[in-house]
Tab-separated table of C-alpha atoms and ligand atoms in Angstrom:
chain	number	residue	atom	x	y	z
A	1	UNK	CA	31.389	27.887	-77.453
A	2	UNK	CA	30.252	24.303	-77.373
A	3	UNK	CA	33.003	23.289	-74.994
A	4	UNK	CA	32.216	26.233	-72.818
A	5	UNK	CA	28.508	25.204	-72.607
A	6	UNK	CA	29.471	21.593	-71.780
A	7	UNK	CA	31.875	22.801	-69.098
A	8	UNK	CA	29.060	24.931	-67.582
A	9	UNK	CA	26.787	21.944	-67.627
A	10	UNK	CA	29.381	19.618	-65.930
A	11	UNK	CA	30.267	22.218	-63.248
A	12	UNK	CA	26.587	22.892	-62.438
A	13	UNK	CA	25.713	19.145	-62.296
A	14	UNK	CA	28.574	18.320	-59.993
A	15	UNK	CA	27.736	21.211	-57.638
A	16	UNK	CA	24.044	20.330	-57.610
A	17	UNK	CA	24.879	16.704	-56.899
A	18	UNK	CA	27.192	17.519	-54.038
A	19	UNK	CA	24.992	19.869	-52.074
A	20	UNK	CA	22.672	18.833	-49.354
A	21	UNK	CA	21.561	22.280	-48.348
A	22	UNK	CA	18.635	24.260	-49.796
A	23	UNK	CA	20.239	27.664	-49.363
A	24	UNK	CA	23.322	26.483	-51.180
A	25	UNK	CA	21.173	25.002	-53.976
A	26	UNK	CA	19.471	28.460	-54.304
A	27	UNK	CA	22.909	30.047	-54.728
A	28	UNK	CA	23.837	27.538	-57.389
A	29	UNK	CA	20.720	28.386	-59.226
A	30	UNK	CA	21.576	32.098	-59.202
A	31	UNK	CA	25.174	31.267	-60.108
A	32	UNK	CA	24.164	29.512	-63.347
A	33	UNK	CA	20.618	30.589	-64.235
A	34	UNK	CA	20.349	34.044	-62.621
A	35	UNK	CA	20.248	37.243	-64.700
A	36	UNK	CA	24.068	37.565	-64.304
A	37	UNK	CA	24.557	33.796	-64.066
A	38	UNK	CA	27.250	31.927	-66.061
A	39	UNK	CA	24.750	30.338	-68.459
A	40	UNK	CA	22.693	33.412	-68.976
A	41	UNK	CA	25.916	35.383	-69.812
A	42	UNK	CA	27.078	32.683	-72.208
A	43	UNK	CA	23.796	32.707	-73.978
A	44	UNK	CA	24.081	36.465	-74.508
A	45	UNK	CA	27.029	35.695	-76.734
A	46	UNK	CA	24.893	33.569	-79.140
A	47	UNK	CA	24.118	36.419	-81.575
A	48	UNK	CA	27.862	36.916	-81.982
A	49	UNK	CA	28.284	33.422	-83.392
A	50	UNK	CA	28.511	32.461	-86.937
A	51	UNK	CA	24.938	32.285	-88.462
A	52	UNK	CA	25.777	28.752	-89.771
A	53	UNK	CA	26.571	27.396	-86.379
A	54	UNK	CA	24.216	29.587	-84.371
A	55	UNK	CA	21.144	27.264	-84.490
A	56	UNK	CA	23.149	24.197	-83.377
A	57	UNK	CA	24.883	26.046	-80.516
A	58	UNK	CA	21.496	27.621	-79.528
A	59	UNK	CA	19.943	24.139	-79.264
A	60	UNK	CA	22.873	22.940	-77.155
A	61	UNK	CA	22.574	25.971	-74.848
A	62	UNK	CA	18.854	25.331	-74.385
A	63	UNK	CA	19.480	21.712	-73.636
A	64	UNK	CA	22.131	22.666	-70.975
A	65	UNK	CA	19.692	25.058	-69.515
A	66	UNK	CA	16.869	22.497	-69.301
A	67	UNK	CA	19.180	19.798	-67.770
A	68	UNK	CA	20.423	22.267	-65.020
A	69	UNK	CA	16.818	23.382	-64.295
A	70	UNK	CA	15.586	19.749	-63.984
A	71	UNK	CA	18.556	18.845	-61.782
A	72	UNK	CA	17.901	21.750	-59.541
A	73	UNK	CA	14.214	20.930	-59.297
A	74	UNK	CA	14.830	17.283	-58.483
A	75	UNK	CA	17.309	18.207	-55.781
A	76	UNK	CA	14.774	20.646	-54.313
A	77	UNK	CA	12.216	17.895	-53.937
A	78	UNK	CA	14.766	15.556	-52.486
A	79	UNK	CA	15.900	18.045	-49.822
A	80	UNK	CA	12.305	18.788	-48.870
A	81	UNK	CA	11.646	15.074	-48.043
A	82	UNK	CA	14.974	14.794	-46.132
A	83	UNK	CA	14.115	17.878	-44.065
A	84	UNK	CA	10.712	16.460	-43.076
A	85	UNK	CA	12.279	13.198	-42.019
A	86	UNK	CA	14.981	14.920	-39.981
A	87	UNK	CA	12.219	16.962	-38.251
A	88	UNK	CA	10.316	13.750	-37.384
A	89	UNK	CA	13.356	12.035	-36.136
A	90	UNK	CA	14.190	14.813	-33.623
A	91	UNK	CA	13.199	13.842	-30.062
A	92	UNK	CA	11.321	16.432	-27.964
A	93	UNK	CA	12.494	15.754	-24.508
A	94	UNK	CA	9.832	17.883	-23.074
A	95	UNK	CA	7.063	15.540	-24.346
A	96	UNK	CA	5.318	13.459	-21.717
A	97	UNK	CA	6.825	9.870	-21.680
A	98	UNK	CA	5.010	6.739	-22.743
A	99	UNK	CA	3.875	4.815	-19.647
A	100	UNK	CA	5.120	1.171	-19.594
A	101	UNK	CA	2.269	-1.318	-19.073
A	102	UNK	CA	2.299	-2.024	-15.328
A	103	UNK	CA	-0.361	-4.779	-15.203
A	104	UNK	CA	-2.294	-5.521	-11.897
A	105	UNK	CA	-2.976	-8.395	-9.507
A	106	UNK	CA	-4.869	-11.382	-11.001
A	107	UNK	CA	-8.617	-11.327	-10.280
A	108	UNK	CA	-8.275	-14.323	-8.010
A	109	UNK	CA	-5.388	-12.732	-6.026
A	110	UNK	CA	-7.540	-9.641	-5.582
A	111	UNK	CA	-10.424	-11.836	-4.252
A	112	UNK	CA	-8.092	-13.775	-1.914
A	113	UNK	CA	-6.830	-10.539	-0.428
A	114	UNK	CA	-10.325	-9.058	-0.042
A	115	UNK	CA	-11.738	-12.271	1.631
A	116	UNK	CA	-8.687	-12.511	3.923
A	117	UNK	CA	-9.144	-8.920	5.096
A	118	UNK	CA	-12.892	-9.400	5.748
A	119	UNK	CA	-12.167	-12.394	8.088
A	120	UNK	CA	-9.113	-10.779	9.733
A	121	UNK	CA	-11.426	-7.905	10.934
A	122	UNK	CA	-13.414	-10.411	13.107
A	123	UNK	CA	-10.302	-12.242	14.357
A	124	UNK	CA	-9.734	-15.159	11.870
A	125	UNK	CA	-6.113	-15.700	11.226
A	126	UNK	CA	-5.128	-16.768	7.702
A	127	UNK	CA	-3.292	-20.024	7.498
A	128	UNK	CA	-2.236	-22.332	4.708
A	129	UNK	CA	-1.933	-26.086	4.738
A	130	UNK	CA	-0.316	-28.532	2.352
A	131	UNK	CA	-1.700	-29.067	-1.172
A	132	UNK	CA	-0.157	-32.491	-1.229
A	133	UNK	CA	-1.841	-34.396	1.568
A	134	UNK	CA	-2.357	-37.851	3.146
A	135	UNK	CA	-5.787	-39.622	2.881
A	136	UNK	CA	-6.003	-39.596	6.718
A	137	UNK	CA	-6.114	-35.715	6.788
A	138	UNK	CA	-8.241	-35.265	3.693
A	139	UNK	CA	-10.834	-38.040	4.466
A	140	UNK	CA	-10.350	-40.471	7.363
A	141	UNK	CA	-9.943	-37.965	10.230
A	142	UNK	CA	-12.818	-35.950	8.736
A	143	UNK	CA	-15.124	-38.882	9.301
A	144	UNK	CA	-15.479	-39.931	5.584
A	145	UNK	CA	-16.549	-43.537	5.337
A	146	UNK	CA	-14.157	-45.843	3.398
A	147	UNK	CA	-16.574	-46.139	0.439
A	148	UNK	CA	-17.348	-42.462	0.068
A	149	UNK	CA	-17.316	-41.477	-3.624
A	150	UNK	CA	-14.867	-38.640	-2.984
A	151	UNK	CA	-12.253	-41.293	-2.148
A	152	UNK	CA	-12.581	-42.642	-5.618
A	153	UNK	CA	-9.940	-42.279	-8.406
A	154	UNK	CA	-12.417	-40.417	-10.545
A	155	UNK	CA	-12.888	-37.677	-7.989
A	156	UNK	CA	-9.580	-37.157	-6.372
A	157	UNK	CA	-5.959	-37.040	-7.768
A	158	UNK	CA	-4.009	-39.753	-6.017
A	159	UNK	CA	-0.221	-39.576	-6.197
A	160	UNK	CA	1.502	-42.677	-7.465
A	161	UNK	CA	3.627	-43.417	-4.455
A	162	UNK	CA	3.842	-45.979	-1.557
A	163	UNK	CA	0.876	-45.365	0.880
A	164	UNK	CA	1.975	-44.309	4.326
A	165	UNK	CA	1.381	-47.042	7.050
A	166	UNK	CA	-0.408	-44.676	9.322
A	167	UNK	CA	-1.927	-41.931	7.027
A	168	UNK	CA	-2.816	-44.058	3.845
A	169	UNK	CA	-2.345	-42.956	0.181
A	170	UNK	CA	-0.888	-39.558	-0.836
A	171	UNK	CA	-3.203	-37.219	-2.749
A	172	UNK	CA	-3.672	-33.651	-3.919
A	173	UNK	CA	-6.053	-32.175	-1.282
A	174	UNK	CA	-9.582	-31.977	-2.736
A	175	UNK	CA	-10.752	-29.368	-0.120
A	176	UNK	CA	-9.439	-27.095	2.528
A	177	UNK	CA	-11.040	-29.200	5.257
A	178	UNK	CA	-7.872	-31.184	5.651
A	179	UNK	CA	-6.440	-27.972	7.163
A	180	UNK	CA	-9.088	-28.271	9.993
A	181	UNK	CA	-7.439	-31.537	11.153
A	182	UNK	CA	-3.865	-30.183	10.912
A	183	UNK	CA	-4.820	-27.032	12.770
A	184	UNK	CA	-6.652	-28.870	15.601
A	185	UNK	CA	-3.876	-31.407	15.892
A	186	UNK	CA	-1.214	-28.775	16.380
A	187	UNK	CA	-3.097	-26.111	18.360
A	188	UNK	CA	-5.122	-25.918	21.549
A	189	UNK	CA	-8.564	-24.139	21.480
A	190	UNK	CA	-9.630	-21.395	21.274
A	191	UNK	CA	-8.960	-21.616	17.453
A	192	UNK	CA	-10.115	-19.121	14.851
A	193	UNK	CA	-8.487	-19.584	11.475
A	194	UNK	CA	-9.194	-19.046	7.800
A	195	UNK	CA	-7.408	-21.737	5.704
A	196	UNK	CA	-7.144	-20.535	2.119
A	197	UNK	CA	-5.275	-22.634	-0.335
A	198	UNK	CA	-5.343	-24.380	-3.707
A	199	UNK	CA	-7.426	-27.577	-4.084
A	200	UNK	CA	-7.588	-30.139	-6.770
A	201	UNK	CA	-10.394	-32.334	-8.270
A	202	UNK	CA	-10.952	-34.276	-11.417
A	203	UNK	CA	-13.287	-31.752	-13.118
A	204	UNK	CA	-13.264	-29.314	-15.968
A	205	UNK	CA	-16.201	-27.482	-17.497
A	206	UNK	CA	-17.569	-23.893	-17.673
A	207	UNK	CA	-18.039	-23.745	-13.901
A	208	UNK	CA	-15.231	-26.059	-12.618
A	209	UNK	CA	-11.511	-26.213	-13.020
A	210	UNK	CA	-9.166	-28.976	-11.821
A	211	UNK	CA	-7.190	-26.456	-9.665
A	212	UNK	CA	-9.183	-24.010	-7.704
A	213	UNK	CA	-9.105	-22.090	-4.445
A	214	UNK	CA	-11.139	-22.740	-1.325
A	215	UNK	CA	-11.267	-20.743	1.902
A	216	UNK	CA	-12.324	-22.527	5.122
A	217	UNK	CA	-13.102	-20.990	8.420
A	218	UNK	CA	-12.806	-22.885	11.681
A	219	UNK	CA	-13.759	-21.734	15.090
A	220	UNK	CA	-13.361	-23.886	18.158
A	221	UNK	CA	-14.092	-22.733	21.666
A	222	UNK	CA	-16.117	-23.732	24.724
A	223	UNK	CA	-19.631	-22.402	23.960
A	224	UNK	CA	-20.230	-21.816	20.272
A	225	UNK	CA	-23.618	-22.322	18.573
A	226	UNK	CA	-25.287	-22.131	15.194
A	227	UNK	CA	-26.129	-18.519	16.052
A	228	UNK	CA	-22.375	-17.685	15.978
A	229	UNK	CA	-22.000	-19.434	12.684
A	230	UNK	CA	-24.990	-17.593	11.146
A	231	UNK	CA	-23.538	-14.303	12.396
A	232	UNK	CA	-20.250	-14.958	10.629
A	233	UNK	CA	-22.029	-15.967	7.452
A	234	UNK	CA	-24.225	-12.862	7.557
A	235	UNK	CA	-21.174	-10.642	8.206
A	236	UNK	CA	-19.233	-12.161	5.283
A	237	UNK	CA	-22.067	-11.984	2.840
A	238	UNK	CA	-22.727	-8.276	3.555
A	239	UNK	CA	-19.102	-7.358	3.640
A	240	UNK	CA	-18.183	-9.132	0.425
A	241	UNK	CA	-21.341	-8.948	-1.724
A	242	UNK	CA	-22.903	-5.812	-0.374
A	243	UNK	CA	-25.390	-4.658	2.288
A	244	UNK	CA	-28.400	-5.715	0.243
A	245	UNK	CA	-27.466	-9.300	-0.010
A	246	UNK	CA	-28.541	-11.868	2.635
A	247	UNK	CA	-27.392	-15.349	3.650
A	248	UNK	CA	-29.584	-18.338	4.597
A	249	UNK	CA	-28.750	-21.798	5.758
A	250	UNK	CA	-30.529	-25.024	4.650
A	251	UNK	CA	-30.159	-28.523	6.239
A	252	UNK	CA	-27.634	-30.664	4.390
A	253	UNK	CA	-25.262	-33.555	4.964
A	254	UNK	CA	-21.465	-33.435	5.268
A	255	UNK	CA	-19.380	-36.150	6.900
A	256	UNK	CA	-17.389	-33.841	9.175
A	257	UNK	CA	-20.103	-31.518	10.523
A	258	UNK	CA	-23.237	-32.216	12.561
A	259	UNK	CA	-25.601	-30.475	11.912
A	260	UNK	CA	-24.621	-29.529	8.426
A	261	UNK	CA	-25.906	-26.771	6.210
A	262	UNK	CA	-25.771	-25.570	2.639
A	263	UNK	CA	-25.276	-21.807	2.676
A	264	UNK	CA	-27.151	-19.648	0.059
A	265	UNK	CA	-26.810	-15.984	-0.784
A	266	UNK	CA	-29.663	-13.955	-2.049
A	267	UNK	CA	-29.457	-13.318	-5.855
A	268	UNK	CA	-27.862	-9.991	-6.739
A	269	UNK	CA	-29.558	-9.859	-10.144
A	270	UNK	CA	-33.253	-10.104	-9.082
A	271	UNK	CA	-32.794	-9.136	-5.334
A	272	UNK	CA	-34.277	-12.412	-4.184
A	273	UNK	CA	-37.453	-12.324	-6.348
A	274	UNK	CA	-36.333	-15.101	-8.649
A	275	UNK	CA	-34.764	-15.072	-12.110
A	276	UNK	CA	-33.033	-17.264	-14.785
A	277	UNK	CA	-29.763	-17.162	-12.871
A	278	UNK	CA	-30.988	-18.303	-9.443
A	279	UNK	CA	-33.236	-20.794	-7.816
A	280	UNK	CA	-36.231	-18.720	-6.495
A	281	UNK	CA	-33.975	-15.842	-5.542
A	282	UNK	CA	-31.041	-17.789	-3.987
A	283	UNK	CA	-27.636	-18.797	-5.138
A	284	UNK	CA	-25.751	-21.728	-3.580
A	285	UNK	CA	-22.458	-20.682	-2.027
A	286	UNK	CA	-21.170	-23.773	-0.231
A	287	UNK	CA	-21.191	-25.800	2.910
A	288	UNK	CA	-21.024	-25.046	6.643
A	289	UNK	CA	-21.911	-26.785	9.921
A	290	UNK	CA	-20.998	-27.491	13.547
A	291	UNK	CA	-17.782	-29.563	13.752
A	292	UNK	CA	-18.632	-33.269	14.253
A	293	UNK	CA	-17.611	-34.620	17.683
A	294	UNK	CA	-15.732	-37.486	15.909
A	295	UNK	CA	-13.536	-34.939	14.167
A	296	UNK	CA	-12.735	-33.246	17.483
A	297	UNK	CA	-11.906	-36.676	18.910
A	298	UNK	CA	-9.634	-37.582	15.993
A	299	UNK	CA	-7.577	-34.518	16.639
A	300	UNK	CA	-7.377	-34.934	20.423
A	301	UNK	CA	-9.829	-32.241	21.418
A	302	UNK	CA	-12.415	-33.190	24.039
A	303	UNK	CA	-15.874	-32.896	22.461
A	304	UNK	CA	-17.502	-32.671	25.834
A	305	UNK	CA	-15.558	-29.518	26.608
A	306	UNK	CA	-15.249	-27.885	23.222
A	307	UNK	CA	-17.333	-27.393	20.159
A	308	UNK	CA	-17.172	-25.212	17.064
A	309	UNK	CA	-18.233	-24.385	13.580
A	310	UNK	CA	-16.648	-24.515	10.119
A	311	UNK	CA	-17.488	-23.401	6.604
A	312	UNK	CA	-15.782	-23.883	3.284
A	313	UNK	CA	-16.378	-22.160	-0.011
A	314	UNK	CA	-14.702	-21.733	-3.340
A	315	UNK	CA	-12.903	-18.408	-4.047
A	316	UNK	CA	-13.746	-18.720	-7.792
A	317	UNK	CA	-17.406	-19.487	-6.929
A	318	UNK	CA	-17.942	-16.522	-4.611
A	319	UNK	CA	-16.163	-14.251	-7.118
A	320	UNK	CA	-18.490	-15.236	-9.890
A	321	UNK	CA	-21.515	-14.534	-7.662
A	322	UNK	CA	-20.260	-11.029	-7.065
A	323	UNK	CA	-22.191	-8.191	-8.865
A	324	UNK	CA	-20.313	-6.683	-11.847
A	325	UNK	CA	-18.248	-9.774	-12.349
A	326	UNK	CA	-19.576	-11.577	-15.392
A	327	UNK	CA	-17.588	-14.719	-16.337
A	328	UNK	CA	-19.252	-17.151	-18.610
A	329	UNK	CA	-16.456	-19.669	-18.447
A	330	UNK	CA	-14.435	-20.161	-15.228
A	331	UNK	CA	-11.581	-21.663	-17.226
A	332	UNK	CA	-10.812	-18.248	-18.653
A	333	UNK	CA	-9.437	-17.203	-15.290
A	334	UNK	CA	-6.452	-19.475	-15.744
A	335	UNK	CA	-6.097	-19.111	-19.534
A	336	UNK	CA	-3.513	-16.302	-19.434
A	337	UNK	CA	-5.493	-14.392	-21.986
A	338	UNK	CA	-4.631	-10.734	-21.390
A	339	UNK	CA	-7.739	-9.417	-23.264
A	340	UNK	CA	-9.837	-11.163	-20.580
A	341	UNK	CA	-7.678	-10.344	-17.609
A	342	UNK	CA	-7.175	-6.705	-18.420
A	343	UNK	CA	-10.969	-6.065	-17.962
A	344	UNK	CA	-10.679	-6.380	-14.160
B	1	LIG	ZN1	-32.094	-14.098	-9.352
């Protein structure tokens, strides 16, 4: 009898261990513990055993029963967890997919494209001139005196190379105005271009970066006046900043324009009434003016026959003056911080 019970236990344990199927486990349970199960039947034989041995065999039979019951219950739990995991691992191909992050154009690239489109509508062709330039194009031909502070090491990045005999030292262009000279030298009037490129200056703070973008308009023809310039400025300000914003010009001094102006845009925050952000309702945008006769002469254009106007502003600067764009620190634009860039 003892051997029979131990055999039942071993058989049951090996079947339970081998199965990975809940239905099969249920059958095993019936096979051993059910009303007509092997163990139940064996236990029915207990009364027939010798009274002396009955107690001992009875205890063994109980132990076998408990062992089998526990093993079955453990296996049940184990199969339940496995089934959940298998369900989770199944892929439902009818589910919508996960969109890969696509990204978008950088804020400055968006601004460049918007500015270009605005000027293209009134006939300005986008051009791009070298970022590495000669002194002659960046300063000399633009009428800058030899001792002008912009020609100092502390303002401009000079390139450590042999100066050119005709054009002087090599440098990273500090403004788009050098493009005026190249354009006028290579093309006959009428000229109507928008030079938009990277410029470089020794500067870095919350509103300045060493590498920035400028866009510069140049129009040369036979009978242009300040009225034409003002018309273009008004058109740009209303197209880029919105109908409610206005442009004004103030007298200023630049080497390569005469007369020269500083261009202001009415403040978008206070609508020109005056606030913390602006100076009495106006924000400075950049320079403009009528092309200096010396500049025309330097590029071989007859100042008695032709005249023109030019204006040059920073892309980053006009972007920051736009409503809805709040950038505390201009350097963030070039920081590659996705948390910042993804906002726009
Ligand atoms: Zn204001």
